[in-house]
Amino acid sequence: MRDLQIDWLKSFVAAVDAGTLSSAASEVHRSQSAMSMQLKKLESAAGCRLLVRGARQLQLTHEGQTLLGYARRMLDLHAEAQAALQGESVSGLVRLGVPDDYAGKYLTPALKRFAPRHGGVEIQLDCEQSTSLIPRVARGELDLALVSRDHVRRGTLLFHEPMVWVGSAQFDVWSRNPLPIAVYEEASLGRRSAIHSLALQGRPYKVVYNSSSLAGQIAAVESGLAVAALTQCSAPPNLQVLGTEHGLGPLEPMQVALYRSAASRGSKAVDSLHRMLLQTLRQSGRRT
């Protein structure tokens, strides 16, 4: 086995994250043919196939899945070494967005790690639903956002967050017919997941509470107005997780991704936070 060169690994990770060679090529500032050549060199050095073309996007082989974790760690360490040797003082403003349900569990540990190392970076944090954050990143109003992505090419996938039905143990709301539910706004992926699950069961329901606020969803459940579908990380311990024994079917998990604006390219402050979030949040996701 030959040495695995950093440029090859960068192309490999970019291809996995983007899903296609054409999308990945712009991320690493190379032509699609150059990307393809680097991946062939990497596979030759590794002595095995790492990627195959799927119907819509590139798919990892078993060996590719194994290499991916190592590649990410090697690239993170490489970037840290470069920053340490350059001795640069990073400063500037980073506009960061996150939904309420991901803020406490996932973002707080990452920012605790980032702040002591980058005191010159100011972070402006906006808490909104993913459906609001995604277009703001696309327009360049936010530099980074942690979102539930709406399609496979939206940002860099970090992990899958389970969705759960919750209800108050003081009220048997789940036994009512039609089932009263609390939901987010019309475009919400969580709302779609809940309604799709009920439709597959053929279970009648009615929306009795509508709110874009996580606190509002929880309040509706705690007061016995409805059941709700929440991300597992945001479900408070005082609420009961409901399942098939309560007449409620499984929910599709959320694909949690880090989405960066094209306008933020070249910002060292954004580069630093982006790198730290990728590293920290991937680790957080593996522990869930």
CSV table of C-alpha atoms in Angstrom, one decimal:
chain,number,residue,atom,x,y,z
A,1,MET,CA,0.0,0.0,0.0
A,2,ARG,CA,1.3,3.4,-1.0
A,3,ASP,CA,1.0,6.6,1.1
A,4,LEU,CA,-2.4,8.2,1.1
A,5,GLN,CA,-1.8,11.8,0.0
A,6,ILE,CA,-3.7,14.7,1.5
A,7,ASP,CA,-5.0,16.0,-1.8
A,8,TRP,CA,-6.4,12.5,-2.6
A,9,LEU,CA,-8.2,12.4,0.7
A,10,LYS,CA,-9.6,15.9,0.3
A,11,SER,CA,-11.1,14.9,-3.1
A,12,PHE,CA,-12.4,11.7,-1.6
A,13,VAL,CA,-14.2,13.4,1.4
A,14,ALA,CA,-15.5,16.2,-0.9
A,15,ALA,CA,-17.0,13.6,-3.3
A,16,VAL,CA,-18.7,11.8,-0.4
A,17,ASP,CA,-20.1,14.9,1.1
A,18,ALA,CA,-21.3,16.4,-2.2
A,19,GLY,CA,-22.6,13.2,-3.6
A,20,THR,CA,-21.4,13.8,-7.1
A,21,LEU,CA,-18.0,14.6,-8.7
A,22,SER,CA,-19.3,17.7,-10.4
A,23,SER,CA,-20.5,19.2,-7.2
A,24,ALA,CA,-17.3,18.2,-5.3
A,25,ALA,CA,-15.0,19.6,-8.0
A,26,SER,CA,-16.0,23.2,-7.2
A,27,GLU,CA,-15.5,22.6,-3.5
A,28,VAL,CA,-11.8,21.6,-4.0
A,29,HIS,CA,-11.3,24.0,-6.9
A,30,ARG,CA,-10.5,21.3,-9.4
A,31,SER,CA,-11.9,20.1,-12.7
A,32,GLN,CA,-14.2,17.0,-12.6
A,33,SER,CA,-11.6,15.1,-14.6
A,34,ALA,CA,-8.9,16.0,-12.1
A,35,MET,CA,-11.1,14.9,-9.3
A,36,SER,CA,-11.7,11.5,-11.0
A,37,MET,CA,-8.0,11.0,-11.5
A,38,GLN,CA,-7.2,11.7,-7.8
A,39,LEU,CA,-9.9,9.2,-6.7
A,40,LYS,CA,-8.4,6.6,-9.0
A,41,LYS,CA,-5.0,7.2,-7.5
A,42,LEU,CA,-6.4,6.9,-4.0
A,43,GLU,CA,-8.1,3.6,-4.9
A,44,SER,CA,-4.9,2.4,-6.5
A,45,ALA,CA,-2.9,3.2,-3.4
A,46,ALA,CA,-5.5,1.7,-1.1
A,47,GLY,CA,-5.7,-1.4,-3.3
A,48,CYS,CA,-9.5,-1.5,-3.3
A,49,ARG,CA,-12.7,0.2,-4.7
A,50,LEU,CA,-13.9,3.0,-2.4
A,51,LEU,CA,-16.7,4.6,-4.4
A,52,VAL,CA,-19.3,3.4,-6.9
A,53,ARG,CA,-21.8,5.5,-8.9
A,54,GLY,CA,-25.3,5.1,-7.6
A,55,ALA,CA,-28.5,6.0,-9.4
A,56,ARG,CA,-28.4,9.6,-8.1
A,57,GLN,CA,-25.1,10.0,-6.2
A,58,LEU,CA,-21.8,8.3,-5.3
A,59,GLN,CA,-22.1,5.4,-2.9
A,60,LEU,CA,-19.4,4.2,-0.5
A,61,THR,CA,-18.1,0.7,-0.5
A,62,HIS,CA,-17.5,-1.1,2.7
A,63,GLU,CA,-13.8,-0.2,2.4
A,64,GLY,CA,-14.7,3.4,1.5
A,65,GLN,CA,-16.8,3.6,4.7
A,66,THR,CA,-13.9,2.4,6.7
A,67,LEU,CA,-11.5,4.9,5.1
A,68,LEU,CA,-13.9,7.9,5.4
A,69,GLY,CA,-13.6,8.2,9.2
A,70,TYR,CA,-9.8,8.1,9.1
A,71,ALA,CA,-9.7,10.5,6.2
A,72,ARG,CA,-11.8,13.1,8.1
A,73,ARG,CA,-9.5,12.8,11.1
A,74,MET,CA,-6.4,13.1,9.0
A,75,LEU,CA,-7.7,16.2,7.2
A,76,ASP,CA,-8.8,17.8,10.6
A,77,LEU,CA,-5.3,17.2,12.0
A,78,HIS,CA,-3.6,18.5,8.9
A,79,ALA,CA,-5.6,21.7,9.1
A,80,GLU,CA,-4.9,22.1,12.8
A,81,ALA,CA,-1.1,21.6,12.1
A,82,GLN,CA,-1.1,24.2,9.4
A,83,ALA,CA,-2.9,26.7,11.6
A,84,ALA,CA,-0.5,26.1,14.5
A,85,LEU,CA,2.6,26.5,12.3
A,86,GLN,CA,1.3,29.7,10.7
A,87,GLY,CA,0.6,31.1,14.1
A,88,GLU,CA,-2.2,33.2,12.7
A,89,SER,CA,-4.5,35.2,14.9
A,90,VAL,CA,-8.0,34.5,13.5
A,91,SER,CA,-10.6,37.3,14.0
A,92,GLY,CA,-13.9,38.4,12.5
A,93,LEU,CA,-17.6,37.8,12.7
A,94,VAL,CA,-19.3,34.5,12.0
A,95,ARG,CA,-23.1,34.5,11.6
A,96,LEU,CA,-24.3,31.1,12.8
A,97,GLY,CA,-27.8,29.6,12.7
A,98,VAL,CA,-29.2,26.6,14.6
A,99,PRO,CA,-32.7,25.3,15.4
A,100,ASP,CA,-33.7,25.3,19.1
A,101,ASP,CA,-33.7,21.5,19.3
A,102,TYR,CA,-30.1,21.2,18.2
A,103,ALA,CA,-28.7,24.2,20.1
A,104,GLY,CA,-28.4,22.7,23.6
A,105,LYS,CA,-27.1,19.2,23.0
A,106,TYR,CA,-24.9,19.7,20.0
A,107,LEU,CA,-23.9,23.3,19.6
A,108,THR,CA,-23.0,24.2,23.2
A,109,PRO,CA,-20.2,21.6,23.5
A,110,ALA,CA,-18.7,22.7,20.1
A,111,LEU,CA,-18.7,26.4,21.1
A,112,LYS,CA,-17.2,25.7,24.5
A,113,ARG,CA,-14.3,24.1,22.6
A,114,PHE,CA,-14.0,26.8,20.0
A,115,ALA,CA,-14.2,30.0,22.2
A,116,PRO,CA,-11.0,29.5,24.2
A,117,ARG,CA,-9.0,28.9,21.1
A,118,HIS,CA,-10.4,31.8,19.0
A,119,GLY,CA,-11.1,34.7,21.3
A,120,GLY,CA,-10.9,37.1,18.4
A,121,VAL,CA,-13.9,35.6,16.6
A,122,GLU,CA,-17.3,37.0,17.3
A,123,ILE,CA,-20.2,34.7,16.8
A,124,GLN,CA,-23.7,36.0,16.1
A,125,LEU,CA,-26.2,33.2,16.8
A,126,ASP,CA,-29.7,33.0,15.3
A,127,CYS,CA,-32.1,30.3,16.5
A,128,GLU,CA,-34.8,29.5,13.9
A,129,GLN,CA,-36.3,26.4,12.2
A,130,SER,CA,-34.2,24.7,9.5
A,131,THR,CA,-36.8,25.8,6.9
A,132,SER,CA,-35.9,29.5,7.7
A,133,LEU,CA,-32.2,29.0,8.1
A,134,ILE,CA,-31.6,27.2,4.8
A,135,PRO,CA,-32.7,30.0,2.5
A,136,ARG,CA,-30.8,32.6,4.7
A,137,VAL,CA,-27.6,30.6,4.2
A,138,ALA,CA,-28.3,30.4,0.5
A,139,ARG,CA,-28.7,34.1,0.3
A,140,GLY,CA,-25.5,34.8,2.3
A,141,GLU,CA,-27.3,36.3,5.3
A,142,LEU,CA,-25.8,33.5,7.5
A,143,ASP,CA,-22.3,32.0,7.1
A,144,LEU,CA,-23.1,28.6,8.7
A,145,ALA,CA,-26.1,26.8,9.9
A,146,LEU,CA,-26.8,23.4,11.6
A,147,VAL,CA,-29.9,22.2,9.9
A,148,SER,CA,-32.2,19.2,9.2
A,149,ARG,CA,-31.4,19.0,5.5
A,150,ASP,CA,-34.1,18.9,2.9
A,151,HIS,CA,-32.2,17.0,0.2
A,152,VAL,CA,-29.0,14.9,0.0
A,153,ARG,CA,-26.9,17.7,-1.5
A,154,ARG,CA,-27.6,20.3,1.2
A,155,GLY,CA,-24.5,20.8,3.2
A,156,THR,CA,-22.3,18.2,4.8
A,157,LEU,CA,-24.0,15.3,6.5
A,158,LEU,CA,-23.0,14.9,10.2
A,159,PHE,CA,-25.3,12.3,11.5
A,160,HIS,CA,-28.9,11.0,11.7
A,161,GLU,CA,-31.1,12.3,14.6
A,162,PRO,CA,-33.9,10.0,15.6
A,163,MET,CA,-37.5,11.4,15.8
A,164,VAL,CA,-39.8,10.2,18.6
A,165,TRP,CA,-43.5,10.6,19.5
A,166,VAL,CA,-44.0,12.2,22.9
A,167,GLY,CA,-47.0,12.6,25.2
A,168,SER,CA,-47.7,13.5,28.8
A,169,ALA,CA,-48.1,10.5,31.1
A,170,GLN,CA,-50.9,12.4,32.9
A,171,PHE,CA,-53.1,12.3,29.9
A,172,ASP,CA,-53.9,9.5,27.5
A,173,VAL,CA,-54.1,11.8,24.5
A,174,TRP,CA,-52.8,9.0,22.3
A,175,SER,CA,-56.0,7.0,22.7
A,176,ARG,CA,-58.2,9.7,21.3
A,177,ASN,CA,-59.7,9.4,17.8
A,178,PRO,CA,-58.9,11.4,15.8
A,179,LEU,CA,-55.4,11.8,17.3
A,180,PRO,CA,-54.7,15.4,18.4
A,181,ILE,CA,-51.2,16.5,17.3
A,182,ALA,CA,-49.0,19.5,17.8
A,183,VAL,CA,-46.9,20.4,14.7
A,184,TYR,CA,-44.4,22.9,13.3
A,185,GLU,CA,-45.1,25.1,10.3
A,186,GLU,CA,-46.3,23.8,7.0
A,187,ALA,CA,-42.9,23.3,5.4
A,188,SER,CA,-41.3,21.6,8.5
A,189,LEU,CA,-39.6,18.3,7.9
A,190,GLY,CA,-40.7,17.2,11.4
A,191,ARG,CA,-44.3,17.9,10.5
A,192,ARG,CA,-44.1,16.0,7.2
A,193,SER,CA,-42.5,13.0,9.0
A,194,ALA,CA,-45.3,13.0,11.6
A,195,ILE,CA,-48.1,13.2,9.1
A,196,HIS,CA,-46.5,10.7,6.7
A,197,SER,CA,-46.2,8.2,9.6
A,198,LEU,CA,-49.9,8.6,10.5
A,199,ALA,CA,-50.9,8.3,6.9
A,200,LEU,CA,-49.0,5.0,6.5
A,201,GLN,CA,-50.9,3.7,9.6
A,202,GLY,CA,-54.2,5.0,8.2
A,203,ARG,CA,-54.8,6.7,11.6
A,204,PRO,CA,-57.1,9.7,11.6
A,205,TYR,CA,-55.6,12.9,13.2
A,206,LYS,CA,-56.3,16.6,13.6
A,207,VAL,CA,-53.9,19.4,14.1
A,208,VAL,CA,-54.8,21.2,17.3
A,209,TYR,CA,-51.6,23.2,17.9
A,210,ASN,CA,-49.4,25.0,15.4
A,211,SER,CA,-46.1,26.6,16.4
A,212,SER,CA,-42.6,27.2,15.0
A,213,SER,CA,-41.3,27.2,18.6
A,214,LEU,CA,-40.0,24.1,20.3
A,215,ALA,CA,-41.1,25.5,23.7
A,216,GLY,CA,-44.6,25.8,22.2
A,217,GLN,CA,-44.6,22.2,21.1
A,218,ILE,CA,-43.5,21.0,24.5
A,219,ALA,CA,-46.1,23.2,26.3
A,220,ALA,CA,-48.9,21.8,24.2
A,221,VAL,CA,-47.9,18.2,25.0
A,222,GLU,CA,-47.3,18.9,28.7
A,223,SER,CA,-50.8,20.5,29.0
A,224,GLY,CA,-52.5,17.4,27.5
A,225,LEU,CA,-53.6,19.2,24.3
A,226,ALA,CA,-51.8,16.9,21.9
A,227,VAL,CA,-49.0,14.5,21.2
A,228,ALA,CA,-46.0,15.7,19.1
A,229,ALA,CA,-43.2,14.4,17.0
A,230,LEU,CA,-39.8,15.8,18.3
A,231,THR,CA,-36.2,15.1,17.7
A,232,GLN,CA,-34.9,12.7,20.3
A,233,CYS,CA,-32.3,15.2,21.5
A,234,SER,CA,-35.0,17.8,22.3
A,235,ALA,CA,-37.6,15.5,24.1
A,236,PRO,CA,-37.6,16.5,27.8
A,237,PRO,CA,-37.4,13.7,30.3
A,238,ASN,CA,-40.7,14.5,31.9
A,239,LEU,CA,-42.6,13.5,28.7
A,240,GLN,CA,-43.3,9.9,27.7
A,241,VAL,CA,-41.8,8.5,24.5
A,242,LEU,CA,-44.7,6.8,22.7
A,243,GLY,CA,-44.5,3.8,20.3
A,244,THR,CA,-46.5,1.0,18.7
A,245,GLU,CA,-48.0,0.0,22.1
A,246,HIS,CA,-49.7,3.5,22.0
A,247,GLY,CA,-50.8,3.1,18.4
A,248,LEU,CA,-48.1,5.2,16.9
A,249,GLY,CA,-45.7,4.0,14.2
A,250,PRO,CA,-42.0,4.8,13.6
A,251,LEU,CA,-40.8,8.2,12.3
A,252,GLU,CA,-38.1,8.9,9.7
A,253,PRO,CA,-34.9,10.3,11.3
A,254,MET,CA,-33.6,13.8,10.5
A,255,GLN,CA,-30.4,14.2,8.4
A,256,VAL,CA,-28.4,16.7,10.4
A,257,ALA,CA,-26.0,18.7,8.2
A,258,LEU,CA,-23.7,21.7,8.4
A,259,TYR,CA,-24.6,24.1,5.6
A,260,ARG,CA,-22.1,26.9,4.6
A,261,SER,CA,-22.8,29.9,2.4
A,262,ALA,CA,-20.8,30.4,-0.8
A,263,ALA,CA,-20.3,34.0,0.2
A,264,SER,CA,-18.3,33.0,3.3
A,265,ARG,CA,-15.5,31.2,1.3
A,266,GLY,CA,-12.2,32.8,2.1
A,267,SER,CA,-13.1,33.9,5.6
A,268,LYS,CA,-10.6,32.4,8.1
A,269,ALA,CA,-13.0,32.9,11.0
A,270,VAL,CA,-15.7,30.9,9.2
A,271,ASP,CA,-13.1,28.3,8.1
A,272,SER,CA,-12.0,27.8,11.7
A,273,LEU,CA,-15.6,27.4,13.1
A,274,HIS,CA,-16.6,25.3,10.2
A,275,ARG,CA,-13.7,22.9,10.8
A,276,MET,CA,-14.4,22.8,14.5
A,277,LEU,CA,-18.1,22.1,14.1
A,278,LEU,CA,-17.5,19.3,11.6
A,279,GLN,CA,-15.0,17.6,13.9
A,280,THR,CA,-17.0,18.0,17.2
A,281,LEU,CA,-20.5,17.4,15.8
A,282,ARG,CA,-19.5,14.2,14.0
A,283,GLN,CA,-18.2,12.9,17.3
A,284,SER,CA,-21.4,14.0,19.1
A,285,GLY,CA,-23.5,12.2,16.5
A,286,ARG,CA,-21.6,8.9,16.9
A,287,ARG,CA,-22.3,9.0,20.7
A,288,THR,CA,-26.1,9.3,20.3
